[in-house]
Amino acid sequence: MLILALLPGCGSGPPEPEPPGTGPAVLVFYKTAGFRHQSIAEGILALQQLGRDHGFRVDTTVRAESFTSEKLSGYKAVVFLSTTGDVLNPAQQTAFEQFIRAGNGFVGIHAATDTEYDWPWYNGLVGAYFNGHPAVQQATVRVINKAHPASSFLPDAWVRTDEWYNFRNLQPDLTVLANLDESTYSGGTHGASHPIAWFHSYQGGRAFYTGGGHTPESFREPPFRQHLLGGVQYAIGPQ
């Protein structure tokens, strides 16, 4: 029954809690008002396994009603897992802004940049907006900054298959961890500098984004799971 509750299109109820634990708690939000990725269910399972293995609790929800100051107060970080479109109303947006300003963290995965185009604060948080993509294909990711837990273990040239986003409204304060090498695939529009994973401090909180995660297979790749783990641990912050 737990697996069924996690499948896309089945989650209209309250957050699904993991068993109580002593570690920090993370909320995975996967509401979609546009395209819905088949990889969401695999992403949830991967994040929950990472939590069990590394000492943090993972709750999941598609309910925007979870975004109140009271409900968010139990979490150290919120993950937007391939959210799309307009997913929060103004009051919920305000609660999330307060959550970040209180020193908490955010992780955006893949279509998190295809979300909330009319909310400039969110653009600042996630770091960019989606601006199209070519077909799923293999590409080389050039890891340029290894001073972060999401990238420290990666090879300089990380070859993998995914759906590679182009972006607009890239924010100027991002610390880029990895760029796409556009000479290794077709359809890139950024040229020599094509960020695909980054982090930054934002209004008292922390934000990490990775463009990977379109395919279900992504969440079964050990390096990509370790990449996500580093992003989540950064967002949770020092304990």
Tab-separated table of C-alpha atoms in Angstrom:
chain	number	residue	atom	x	y	z
A	1	MET	CA	0.000	0.000	0.000
A	2	LEU	CA	2.876	2.394	0.680
A	3	ILE	CA	4.148	1.985	-2.889
A	4	LEU	CA	0.691	2.755	-4.268
A	5	ALA	CA	0.498	5.895	-2.166
A	6	LEU	CA	3.686	7.167	-3.735
A	7	LEU	CA	2.714	6.681	-7.358
A	8	PRO	CA	2.013	9.853	-9.377
A	9	GLY	CA	-1.637	10.762	-9.417
A	10	CYS	CA	-2.397	8.810	-6.228
A	11	GLY	CA	-1.285	11.358	-3.641
A	12	SER	CA	-4.098	13.762	-2.803
A	13	GLY	CA	-4.101	12.994	0.901
A	14	PRO	CA	-1.982	14.302	3.780
A	15	PRO	CA	1.796	13.930	3.944
A	16	GLU	CA	3.023	10.359	4.229
A	17	PRO	CA	5.373	10.280	7.250
A	18	GLU	CA	8.346	8.048	7.649
A	19	PRO	CA	8.696	6.297	11.022
A	20	PRO	CA	9.669	8.751	13.786
A	21	GLY	CA	13.375	9.297	14.235
A	22	THR	CA	15.807	11.533	16.032
A	23	GLY	CA	17.303	13.217	12.971
A	24	PRO	CA	16.176	16.341	11.123
A	25	ALA	CA	13.053	16.182	8.971
A	26	VAL	CA	12.756	16.981	5.267
A	27	LEU	CA	9.510	17.574	3.368
A	28	VAL	CA	9.387	16.383	-0.254
A	29	PHE	CA	6.761	18.345	-2.220
A	30	TYR	CA	5.745	16.997	-5.618
A	31	LYS	CA	2.596	18.837	-6.676
A	32	THR	CA	2.273	19.405	-10.428
A	33	ALA	CA	0.045	21.923	-12.197
A	34	GLY	CA	1.620	21.173	-15.586
A	35	PHE	CA	3.633	18.240	-16.929
A	36	ARG	CA	3.941	15.365	-14.455
A	37	HIS	CA	7.177	13.373	-14.533
A	38	GLN	CA	7.019	9.598	-14.341
A	39	SER	CA	10.237	9.751	-12.324
A	40	ILE	CA	8.550	11.326	-9.272
A	41	ALA	CA	7.742	7.975	-7.649
A	42	GLU	CA	11.348	6.792	-8.083
A	43	GLY	CA	12.585	10.102	-6.712
A	44	ILE	CA	10.497	9.758	-3.576
A	45	LEU	CA	11.717	6.222	-2.973
A	46	ALA	CA	15.338	7.298	-3.471
A	47	LEU	CA	15.040	10.241	-1.084
A	48	GLN	CA	13.341	8.123	1.559
A	49	GLN	CA	16.084	5.510	1.294
A	50	LEU	CA	18.741	8.202	1.587
A	51	GLY	CA	17.005	9.463	4.715
A	52	ARG	CA	16.921	6.022	6.278
A	53	ASP	CA	20.580	5.447	5.454
A	54	HIS	CA	21.834	8.855	6.584
A	55	GLY	CA	19.765	9.867	9.581
A	56	PHE	CA	17.079	12.249	8.369
A	57	ARG	CA	13.324	11.747	8.154
A	58	VAL	CA	11.537	12.219	4.835
A	59	ASP	CA	7.857	13.147	4.632
A	60	THR	CA	6.116	13.530	1.277
A	61	THR	CA	3.113	15.516	0.104
A	62	VAL	CA	1.288	16.880	-2.918
A	63	ARG	CA	-0.796	19.111	-0.632
A	64	ALA	CA	-0.018	22.808	-0.874
A	65	GLU	CA	-1.937	23.111	2.404
A	66	SER	CA	1.216	21.784	4.070
A	67	PHE	CA	2.757	25.228	3.490
A	68	THR	CA	1.816	27.031	6.667
A	69	SER	CA	4.203	28.412	9.242
A	70	GLU	CA	3.002	25.873	11.791
A	71	LYS	CA	3.330	22.827	9.532
A	72	LEU	CA	6.684	23.843	8.064
A	73	SER	CA	8.156	24.513	11.492
A	74	GLY	CA	8.893	20.813	11.925
A	75	TYR	CA	11.247	20.694	8.932
A	76	LYS	CA	14.808	21.773	8.241
A	77	ALA	CA	14.508	21.605	4.443
A	78	VAL	CA	11.900	21.341	1.696
A	79	VAL	CA	12.524	19.506	-1.582
A	80	PHE	CA	10.607	20.499	-4.722
A	81	LEU	CA	10.692	17.226	-6.677
A	82	SER	CA	9.828	18.021	-10.315
A	83	THR	CA	7.037	20.366	-9.349
A	84	THR	CA	5.508	22.210	-12.311
A	85	GLY	CA	3.384	25.301	-12.764
A	86	ASP	CA	1.632	27.368	-10.102
A	87	VAL	CA	1.643	25.161	-6.999
A	88	LEU	CA	1.284	27.573	-4.050
A	89	ASN	CA	-1.205	30.362	-3.364
A	90	PRO	CA	-0.067	33.739	-1.961
A	91	ALA	CA	-0.496	32.760	1.701
A	92	GLN	CA	1.424	29.530	1.147
A	93	GLN	CA	4.156	31.446	-0.671
A	94	THR	CA	4.492	33.794	2.303
A	95	ALA	CA	4.814	30.873	4.700
A	96	PHE	CA	7.555	29.356	2.559
A	97	GLU	CA	9.417	32.656	2.330
A	98	GLN	CA	9.334	32.885	6.132
A	99	PHE	CA	10.601	29.303	6.383
A	100	ILE	CA	13.673	30.094	4.267
A	101	ARG	CA	14.325	33.401	6.041
A	102	ALA	CA	14.306	31.505	9.335
A	103	GLY	CA	17.501	29.760	8.220
A	104	ASN	CA	16.134	26.624	6.609
A	105	GLY	CA	16.927	25.012	3.268
A	106	PHE	CA	15.571	24.209	-0.183
A	107	VAL	CA	16.422	21.553	-2.764
A	108	GLY	CA	15.125	21.840	-6.322
A	109	ILE	CA	15.206	18.772	-8.549
A	110	HIS	CA	14.770	18.950	-12.341
A	111	ALA	CA	11.385	20.594	-13.058
A	112	ALA	CA	11.568	22.695	-9.897
A	113	THR	CA	12.748	25.367	-12.366
A	114	ASP	CA	9.508	24.835	-14.359
A	115	THR	CA	7.519	26.163	-11.411
A	116	GLU	CA	6.020	29.452	-10.171
A	117	TYR	CA	6.912	31.735	-13.080
A	118	ASP	CA	4.969	34.645	-11.556
A	119	TRP	CA	6.749	34.574	-8.187
A	120	PRO	CA	10.042	36.502	-8.457
A	121	TRP	CA	11.131	35.467	-4.959
A	122	TYR	CA	11.012	31.832	-6.048
A	123	ASN	CA	13.117	32.599	-9.120
A	124	GLY	CA	15.706	34.001	-6.743
A	125	LEU	CA	15.549	30.894	-4.572
A	126	VAL	CA	15.692	28.140	-7.208
A	127	GLY	CA	18.192	30.128	-9.256
A	128	ALA	CA	16.720	30.013	-12.786
A	129	TYR	CA	13.655	29.224	-14.842
A	130	PHE	CA	13.266	26.442	-17.403
A	131	ASN	CA	13.670	27.493	-21.030
A	132	GLY	CA	13.157	24.348	-23.092
A	133	HIS	CA	15.038	21.098	-23.654
A	134	PRO	CA	16.106	18.719	-26.417
A	135	ALA	CA	15.385	14.981	-26.442
A	136	VAL	CA	16.735	12.754	-23.680
A	137	GLN	CA	20.320	11.877	-24.565
A	138	GLN	CA	23.774	11.232	-23.197
A	139	ALA	CA	25.918	14.249	-22.330
A	140	THR	CA	29.068	15.055	-20.397
A	141	VAL	CA	28.726	17.081	-17.229
A	142	ARG	CA	31.896	19.037	-16.404
A	143	VAL	CA	32.277	19.220	-12.624
A	144	ILE	CA	34.000	22.545	-11.918
A	145	ASN	CA	33.644	22.875	-8.135
A	146	LYS	CA	34.305	19.976	-5.784
A	147	ALA	CA	34.154	21.945	-2.546
A	148	HIS	CA	30.587	20.810	-1.867
A	149	PRO	CA	29.112	17.498	-0.648
A	150	ALA	CA	26.992	17.246	-3.817
A	151	SER	CA	30.033	17.283	-6.089
A	152	SER	CA	33.152	16.419	-4.086
A	153	PHE	CA	33.094	12.742	-5.148
A	154	LEU	CA	32.157	13.215	-8.811
A	155	PRO	CA	34.599	12.757	-11.706
A	156	ASP	CA	35.700	15.828	-13.626
A	157	ALA	CA	33.785	14.470	-16.625
A	158	TRP	CA	30.503	12.901	-15.504
A	159	VAL	CA	28.858	11.116	-18.434
A	160	ARG	CA	25.174	10.321	-18.002
A	161	THR	CA	21.835	10.276	-19.811
A	162	ASP	CA	19.031	12.666	-18.894
A	163	GLU	CA	16.804	15.435	-20.211
A	164	TRP	CA	19.055	18.487	-20.305
A	165	TYR	CA	17.348	21.796	-19.537
A	166	ASN	CA	18.179	25.179	-20.939
A	167	PHE	CA	17.479	28.072	-18.587
A	168	ARG	CA	16.523	31.734	-18.424
A	169	ASN	CA	16.604	34.238	-15.579
A	170	LEU	CA	19.766	32.713	-14.134
A	171	GLN	CA	20.561	34.492	-10.886
A	172	PRO	CA	23.941	36.232	-10.541
A	173	ASP	CA	24.823	34.919	-7.064
A	174	LEU	CA	24.848	31.193	-7.846
A	175	THR	CA	27.903	29.069	-7.105
A	176	VAL	CA	27.954	26.654	-10.033
A	177	LEU	CA	29.055	23.104	-9.279
A	178	ALA	CA	28.763	21.645	-12.771
A	179	ASN	CA	28.284	22.737	-16.368
A	180	LEU	CA	26.969	20.836	-19.364
A	181	ASP	CA	29.475	20.376	-22.156
A	182	GLU	CA	27.308	21.369	-25.125
A	183	SER	CA	29.811	19.828	-27.555
A	184	THR	CA	28.803	16.384	-26.252
A	185	TYR	CA	25.075	16.551	-27.052
A	186	SER	CA	22.568	18.362	-29.267
A	187	GLY	CA	20.211	21.139	-28.214
A	188	GLY	CA	22.090	23.277	-25.719
A	189	THR	CA	21.625	27.049	-25.970
A	190	HIS	CA	24.076	28.487	-23.420
A	191	GLY	CA	27.392	27.916	-25.137
A	192	ALA	CA	30.564	27.535	-23.097
A	193	SER	CA	28.867	28.165	-19.748
A	194	HIS	CA	25.773	26.028	-19.194
A	195	PRO	CA	25.121	25.547	-15.466
A	196	ILE	CA	23.300	22.353	-14.518
A	197	ALA	CA	23.889	22.147	-10.736
A	198	TRP	CA	24.420	24.988	-8.273
A	199	PHE	CA	23.875	26.273	-4.747
A	200	HIS	CA	23.705	29.599	-2.931
A	201	SER	CA	22.731	31.294	0.296
A	202	TYR	CA	19.400	33.041	-0.042
A	203	GLN	CA	17.766	35.457	2.390
A	204	GLY	CA	19.077	33.648	5.451
A	205	GLY	CA	18.558	30.131	4.102
A	206	ARG	CA	20.280	27.719	1.727
A	207	ALA	CA	19.274	26.531	-1.750
A	208	PHE	CA	20.600	23.737	-3.963
A	209	TYR	CA	19.427	22.800	-7.461
A	210	THR	CA	20.234	19.993	-9.853
A	211	GLY	CA	18.902	19.751	-13.385
A	212	GLY	CA	19.039	15.958	-13.431
A	213	GLY	CA	16.187	13.635	-12.597
A	214	HIS	CA	13.897	13.471	-15.626
A	215	THR	CA	14.223	9.719	-16.060
A	216	PRO	CA	13.239	7.117	-13.444
A	217	GLU	CA	16.638	5.513	-14.036
A	218	SER	CA	18.364	8.659	-12.747
A	219	PHE	CA	17.255	7.903	-9.200
A	220	ARG	CA	18.776	4.428	-9.381
A	221	GLU	CA	22.243	5.706	-10.338
A	222	PRO	CA	24.545	5.630	-7.292
A	223	PRO	CA	26.432	8.835	-8.280
A	224	PHE	CA	23.213	10.745	-8.863
A	225	ARG	CA	21.782	9.555	-5.544
A	226	GLN	CA	24.984	10.668	-3.800
A	227	HIS	CA	24.686	14.002	-5.611
A	228	LEU	CA	21.152	14.399	-4.226
A	229	LEU	CA	22.296	13.383	-0.760
A	230	GLY	CA	24.923	16.113	-0.745
A	231	GLY	CA	22.334	18.663	-1.814
A	232	VAL	CA	19.894	17.616	0.889
A	233	GLN	CA	22.559	17.605	3.586
A	234	TYR	CA	23.635	21.093	2.539
A	235	ALA	CA	20.011	22.290	2.661
A	236	ILE	CA	19.465	20.778	6.109
A	237	GLY	CA	22.501	22.658	7.371
A	238	PRO	CA	24.764	22.027	10.359
A	239	GLN	CA	23.283	19.848	13.082
